[in-house]
mmCIF file of C-alpha atoms in Angstrom:
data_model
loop_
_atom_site.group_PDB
_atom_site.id
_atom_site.type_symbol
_atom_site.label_atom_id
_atom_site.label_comp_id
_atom_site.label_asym_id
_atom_site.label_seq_id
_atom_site.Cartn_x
_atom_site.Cartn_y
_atom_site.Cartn_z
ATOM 1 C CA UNK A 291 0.000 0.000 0.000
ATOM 2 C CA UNK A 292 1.435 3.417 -0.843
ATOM 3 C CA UNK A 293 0.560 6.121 1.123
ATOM 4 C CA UNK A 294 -0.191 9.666 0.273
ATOM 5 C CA UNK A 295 3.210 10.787 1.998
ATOM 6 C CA UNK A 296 5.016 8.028 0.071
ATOM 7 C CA UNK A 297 3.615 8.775 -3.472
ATOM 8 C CA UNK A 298 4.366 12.354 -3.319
ATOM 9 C CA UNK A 299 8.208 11.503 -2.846
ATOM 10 C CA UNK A 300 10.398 12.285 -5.693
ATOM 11 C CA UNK A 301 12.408 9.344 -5.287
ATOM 12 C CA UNK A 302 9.573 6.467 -5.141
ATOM 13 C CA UNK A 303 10.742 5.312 -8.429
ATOM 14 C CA UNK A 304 14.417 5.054 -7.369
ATOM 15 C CA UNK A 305 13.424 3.300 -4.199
ATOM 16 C CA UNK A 306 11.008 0.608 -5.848
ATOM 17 C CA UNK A 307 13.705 0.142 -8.556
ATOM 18 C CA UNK A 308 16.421 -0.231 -6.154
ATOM 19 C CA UNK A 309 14.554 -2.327 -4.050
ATOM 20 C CA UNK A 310 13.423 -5.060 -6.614
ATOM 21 C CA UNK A 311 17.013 -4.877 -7.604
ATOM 22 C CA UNK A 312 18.208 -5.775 -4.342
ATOM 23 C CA UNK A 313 15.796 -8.258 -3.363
ATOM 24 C CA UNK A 314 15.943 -10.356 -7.204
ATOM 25 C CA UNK A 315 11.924 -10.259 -6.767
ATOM 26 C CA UNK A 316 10.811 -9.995 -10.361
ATOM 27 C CA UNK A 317 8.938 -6.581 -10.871
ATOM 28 C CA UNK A 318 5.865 -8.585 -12.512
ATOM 29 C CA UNK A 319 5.208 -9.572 -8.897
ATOM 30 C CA UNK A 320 5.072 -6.565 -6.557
ATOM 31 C CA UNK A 321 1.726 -5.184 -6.931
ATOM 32 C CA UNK A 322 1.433 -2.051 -5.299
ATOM 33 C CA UNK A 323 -1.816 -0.787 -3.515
ATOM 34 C CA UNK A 324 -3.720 2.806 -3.617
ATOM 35 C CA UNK A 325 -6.717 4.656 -3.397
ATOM 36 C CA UNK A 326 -8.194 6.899 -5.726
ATOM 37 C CA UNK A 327 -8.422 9.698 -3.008
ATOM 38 C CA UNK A 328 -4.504 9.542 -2.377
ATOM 39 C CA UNK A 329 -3.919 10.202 -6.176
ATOM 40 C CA UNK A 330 -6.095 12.763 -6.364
ATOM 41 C CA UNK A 331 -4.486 14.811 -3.788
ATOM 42 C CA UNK A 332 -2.036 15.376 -6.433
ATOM 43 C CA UNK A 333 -3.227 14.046 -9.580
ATOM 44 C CA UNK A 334 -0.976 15.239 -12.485
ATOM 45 C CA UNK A 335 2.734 14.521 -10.170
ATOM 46 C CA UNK A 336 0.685 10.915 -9.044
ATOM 47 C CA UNK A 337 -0.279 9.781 -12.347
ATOM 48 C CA UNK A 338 3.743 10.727 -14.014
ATOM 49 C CA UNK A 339 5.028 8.215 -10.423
ATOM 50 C CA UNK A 340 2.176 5.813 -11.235
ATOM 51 C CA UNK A 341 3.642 5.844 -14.973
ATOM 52 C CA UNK A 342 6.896 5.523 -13.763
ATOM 53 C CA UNK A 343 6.200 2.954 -11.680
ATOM 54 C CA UNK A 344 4.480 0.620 -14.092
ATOM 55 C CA UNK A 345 7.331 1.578 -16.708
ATOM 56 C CA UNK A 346 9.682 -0.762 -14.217
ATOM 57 C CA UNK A 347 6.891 -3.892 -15.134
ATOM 58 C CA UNK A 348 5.106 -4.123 -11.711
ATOM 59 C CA UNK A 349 1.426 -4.070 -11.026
ATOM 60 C CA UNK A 350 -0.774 -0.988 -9.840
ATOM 61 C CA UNK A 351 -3.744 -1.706 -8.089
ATOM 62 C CA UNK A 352 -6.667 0.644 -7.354
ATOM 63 C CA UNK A 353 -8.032 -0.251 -3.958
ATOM 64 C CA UNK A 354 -11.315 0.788 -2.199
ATOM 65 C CA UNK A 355 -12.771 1.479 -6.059
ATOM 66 C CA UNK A 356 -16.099 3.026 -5.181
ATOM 67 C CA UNK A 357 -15.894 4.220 -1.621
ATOM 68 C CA UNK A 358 -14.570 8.203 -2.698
ATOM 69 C CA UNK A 359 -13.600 9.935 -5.465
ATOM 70 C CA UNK A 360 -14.823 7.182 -8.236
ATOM 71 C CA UNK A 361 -15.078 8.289 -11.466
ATOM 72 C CA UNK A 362 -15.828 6.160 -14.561
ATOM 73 C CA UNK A 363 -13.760 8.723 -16.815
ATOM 74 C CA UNK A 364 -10.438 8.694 -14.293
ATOM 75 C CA UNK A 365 -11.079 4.940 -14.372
ATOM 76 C CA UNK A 366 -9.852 4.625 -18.101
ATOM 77 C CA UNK A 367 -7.319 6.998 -17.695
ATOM 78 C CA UNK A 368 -5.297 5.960 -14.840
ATOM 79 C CA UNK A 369 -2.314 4.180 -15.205
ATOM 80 C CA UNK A 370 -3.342 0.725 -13.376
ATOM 81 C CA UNK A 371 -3.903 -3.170 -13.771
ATOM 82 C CA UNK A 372 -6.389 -3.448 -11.196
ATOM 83 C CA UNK A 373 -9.527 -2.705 -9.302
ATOM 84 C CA UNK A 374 -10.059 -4.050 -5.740
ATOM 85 C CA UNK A 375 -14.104 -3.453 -4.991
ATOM 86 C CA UNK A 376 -14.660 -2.847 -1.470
ATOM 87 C CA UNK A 377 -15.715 -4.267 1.034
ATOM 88 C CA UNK A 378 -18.797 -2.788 2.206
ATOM 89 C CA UNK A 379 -19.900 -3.613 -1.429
ATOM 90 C CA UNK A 380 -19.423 -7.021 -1.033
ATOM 91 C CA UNK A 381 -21.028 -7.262 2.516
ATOM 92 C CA UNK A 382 -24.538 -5.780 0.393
ATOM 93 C CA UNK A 383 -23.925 -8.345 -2.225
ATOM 94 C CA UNK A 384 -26.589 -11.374 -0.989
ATOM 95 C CA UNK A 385 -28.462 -8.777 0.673
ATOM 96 C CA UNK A 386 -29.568 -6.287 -1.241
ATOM 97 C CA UNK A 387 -30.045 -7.201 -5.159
ATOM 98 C CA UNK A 388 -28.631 -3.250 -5.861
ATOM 99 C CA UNK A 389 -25.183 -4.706 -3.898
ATOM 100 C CA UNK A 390 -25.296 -7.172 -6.856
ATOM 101 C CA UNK A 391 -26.137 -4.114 -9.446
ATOM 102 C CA UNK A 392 -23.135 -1.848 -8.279
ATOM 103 C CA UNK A 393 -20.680 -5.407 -8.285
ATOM 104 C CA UNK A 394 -21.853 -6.317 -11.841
ATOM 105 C CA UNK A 395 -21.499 -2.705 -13.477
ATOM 106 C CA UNK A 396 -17.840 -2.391 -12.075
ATOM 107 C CA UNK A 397 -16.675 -5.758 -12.781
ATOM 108 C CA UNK A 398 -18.206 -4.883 -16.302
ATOM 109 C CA UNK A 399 -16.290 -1.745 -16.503
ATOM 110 C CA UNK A 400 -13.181 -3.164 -15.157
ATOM 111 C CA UNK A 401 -13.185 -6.150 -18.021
ATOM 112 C CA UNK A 402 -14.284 -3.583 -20.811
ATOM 113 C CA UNK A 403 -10.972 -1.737 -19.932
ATOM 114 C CA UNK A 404 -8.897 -4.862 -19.797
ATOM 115 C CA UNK A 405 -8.441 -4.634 -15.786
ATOM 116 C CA UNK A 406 -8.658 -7.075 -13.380
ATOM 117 C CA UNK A 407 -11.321 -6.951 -11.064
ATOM 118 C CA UNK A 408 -10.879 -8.302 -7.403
ATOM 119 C CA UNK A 409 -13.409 -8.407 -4.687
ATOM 120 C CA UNK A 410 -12.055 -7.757 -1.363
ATOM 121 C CA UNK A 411 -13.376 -9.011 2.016
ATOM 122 C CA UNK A 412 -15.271 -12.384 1.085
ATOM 123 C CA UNK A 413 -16.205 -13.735 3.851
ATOM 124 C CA UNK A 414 -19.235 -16.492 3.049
ATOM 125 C CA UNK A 415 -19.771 -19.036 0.810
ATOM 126 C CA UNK A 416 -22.666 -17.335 -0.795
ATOM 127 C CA UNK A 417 -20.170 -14.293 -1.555
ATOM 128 C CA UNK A 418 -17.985 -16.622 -3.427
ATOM 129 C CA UNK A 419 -20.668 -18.268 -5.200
ATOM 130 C CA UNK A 420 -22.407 -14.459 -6.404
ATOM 131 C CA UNK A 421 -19.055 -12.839 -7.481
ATOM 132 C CA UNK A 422 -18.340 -16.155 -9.535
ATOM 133 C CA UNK A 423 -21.860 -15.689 -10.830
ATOM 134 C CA UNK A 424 -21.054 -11.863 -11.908
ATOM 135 C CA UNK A 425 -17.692 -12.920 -13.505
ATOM 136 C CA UNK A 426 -15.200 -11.607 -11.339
ATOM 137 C CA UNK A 427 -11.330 -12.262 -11.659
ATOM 138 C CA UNK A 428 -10.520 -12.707 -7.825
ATOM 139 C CA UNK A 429 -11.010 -12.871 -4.437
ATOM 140 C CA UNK A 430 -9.706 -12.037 -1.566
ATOM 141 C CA UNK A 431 -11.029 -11.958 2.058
ATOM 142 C CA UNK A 432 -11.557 -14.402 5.902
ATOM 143 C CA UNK A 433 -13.560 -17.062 3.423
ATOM 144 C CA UNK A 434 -9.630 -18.512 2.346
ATOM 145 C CA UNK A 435 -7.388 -16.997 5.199
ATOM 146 C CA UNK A 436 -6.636 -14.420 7.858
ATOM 147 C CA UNK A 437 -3.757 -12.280 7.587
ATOM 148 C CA UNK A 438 -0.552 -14.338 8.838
ATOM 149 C CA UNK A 439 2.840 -14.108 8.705
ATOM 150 C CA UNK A 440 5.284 -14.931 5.293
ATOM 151 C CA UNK A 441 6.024 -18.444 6.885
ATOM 152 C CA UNK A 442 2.450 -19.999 7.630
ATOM 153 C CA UNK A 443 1.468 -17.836 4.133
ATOM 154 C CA UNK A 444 4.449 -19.872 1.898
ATOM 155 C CA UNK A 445 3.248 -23.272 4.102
ATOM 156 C CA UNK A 446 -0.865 -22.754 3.101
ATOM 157 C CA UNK A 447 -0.085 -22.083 -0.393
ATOM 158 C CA UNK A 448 2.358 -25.164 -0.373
ATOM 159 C CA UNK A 449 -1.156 -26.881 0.994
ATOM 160 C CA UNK A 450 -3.470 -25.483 -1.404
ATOM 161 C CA UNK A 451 -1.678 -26.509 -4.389
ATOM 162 C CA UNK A 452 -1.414 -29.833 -3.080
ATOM 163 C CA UNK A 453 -4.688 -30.148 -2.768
ATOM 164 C CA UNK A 454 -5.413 -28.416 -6.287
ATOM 165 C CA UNK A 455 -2.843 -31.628 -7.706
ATOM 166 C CA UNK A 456 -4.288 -34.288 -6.134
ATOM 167 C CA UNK A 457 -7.855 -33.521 -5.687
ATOM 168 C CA UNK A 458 -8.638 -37.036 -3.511
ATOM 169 C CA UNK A 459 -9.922 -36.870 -0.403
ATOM 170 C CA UNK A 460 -11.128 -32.780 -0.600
ATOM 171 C CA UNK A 461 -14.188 -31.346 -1.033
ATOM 172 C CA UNK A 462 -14.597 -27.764 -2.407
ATOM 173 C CA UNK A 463 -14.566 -26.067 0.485
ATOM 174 C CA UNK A 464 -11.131 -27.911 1.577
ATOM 175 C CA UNK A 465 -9.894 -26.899 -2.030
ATOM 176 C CA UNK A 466 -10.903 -23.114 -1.214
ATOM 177 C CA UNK A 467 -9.413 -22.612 2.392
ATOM 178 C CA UNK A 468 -5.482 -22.215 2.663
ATOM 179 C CA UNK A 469 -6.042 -21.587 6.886
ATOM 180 C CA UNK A 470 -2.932 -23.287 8.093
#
């Protein structure tokens, strides 16, 4: 997640370059988070970094889409891969059928403009199921896993794709949780 304070500095780029340099992590794989109201505090000098940044081959994600500033037309013209719906979207989503409305016309957007779309804060069953339903890319949220640290996250994915590969024994659900 970049912060307001870190996006204004002049020498983001040189950091995040310098960083993936040091580390060997392949740029391809650092997605970095913001929010639309962050680059709007300074929307010209953001959208040159956000350039910038995506000029070194990582990902830019737009996260929160829909809870501020959102605008269709800034949408299309910001410099970004992907578009993380919000939570309290997703919480209306099997309640309301205007939560599945609002989903459905961003994840449309988002594919139109060759984004990803990603739903964040899944926590049922019935979440999963609707978002599938409405086409979108990915999920995220309590449903798979709580936040934990890098070793029990590299251990749960090292369990999830074994259960992907060999499929006996699981159900869906099993498939679909990585909880350590």
């Amino acid at each position: 997640n970049l912060s307001a304070r870190q996006l204004a500095e002049p020498t983001l780029v040189d950091n995040v370059r310098r960083a993936l340099y040091d580390s060997g992590l392949p740029a391809r794989a650092l997605v970095l988070e913001i929010t639309e109201s962050v680059v709007m505090l300074d929307l010209d000098a953001s959208v040159s970094r956000l350039h910038a940044l995506k000029d070194l081959g990582l990902r830019i994600a737009l996260d929160d889409y829909g809870t501020g500033y959102s605008s269709l037309n800034r949408l299309g013209t910001l410099p970004i891969d992907i578009v993380k719906i919000d939570k309290s979207f997703v919480d209306e989503l099997t309640i309301r059928s205007e939560g599945s409305a609002v989903i459905k016309s961003v994840i449309d957007v988002t594919a139109a403009l060759g984004l990803t779309s990603v739903a964040e804060g899944v926590e049922l069953p019935d979440q999963l199921l609707a978002l599938d339903n409405l086409g979108c890319n990915d999920i995220q949220g309590y449903l798979f896993a709580e936040p934990m640290p890098s070793g029990a996250t590299a251990l749960a994915l090292r369990r999830l794709r074994a259960t992907r590969t060999s499929g006996v024994g699981r159900t869906s659900e099993d498939a679909l949780t990585v909880k350590p």
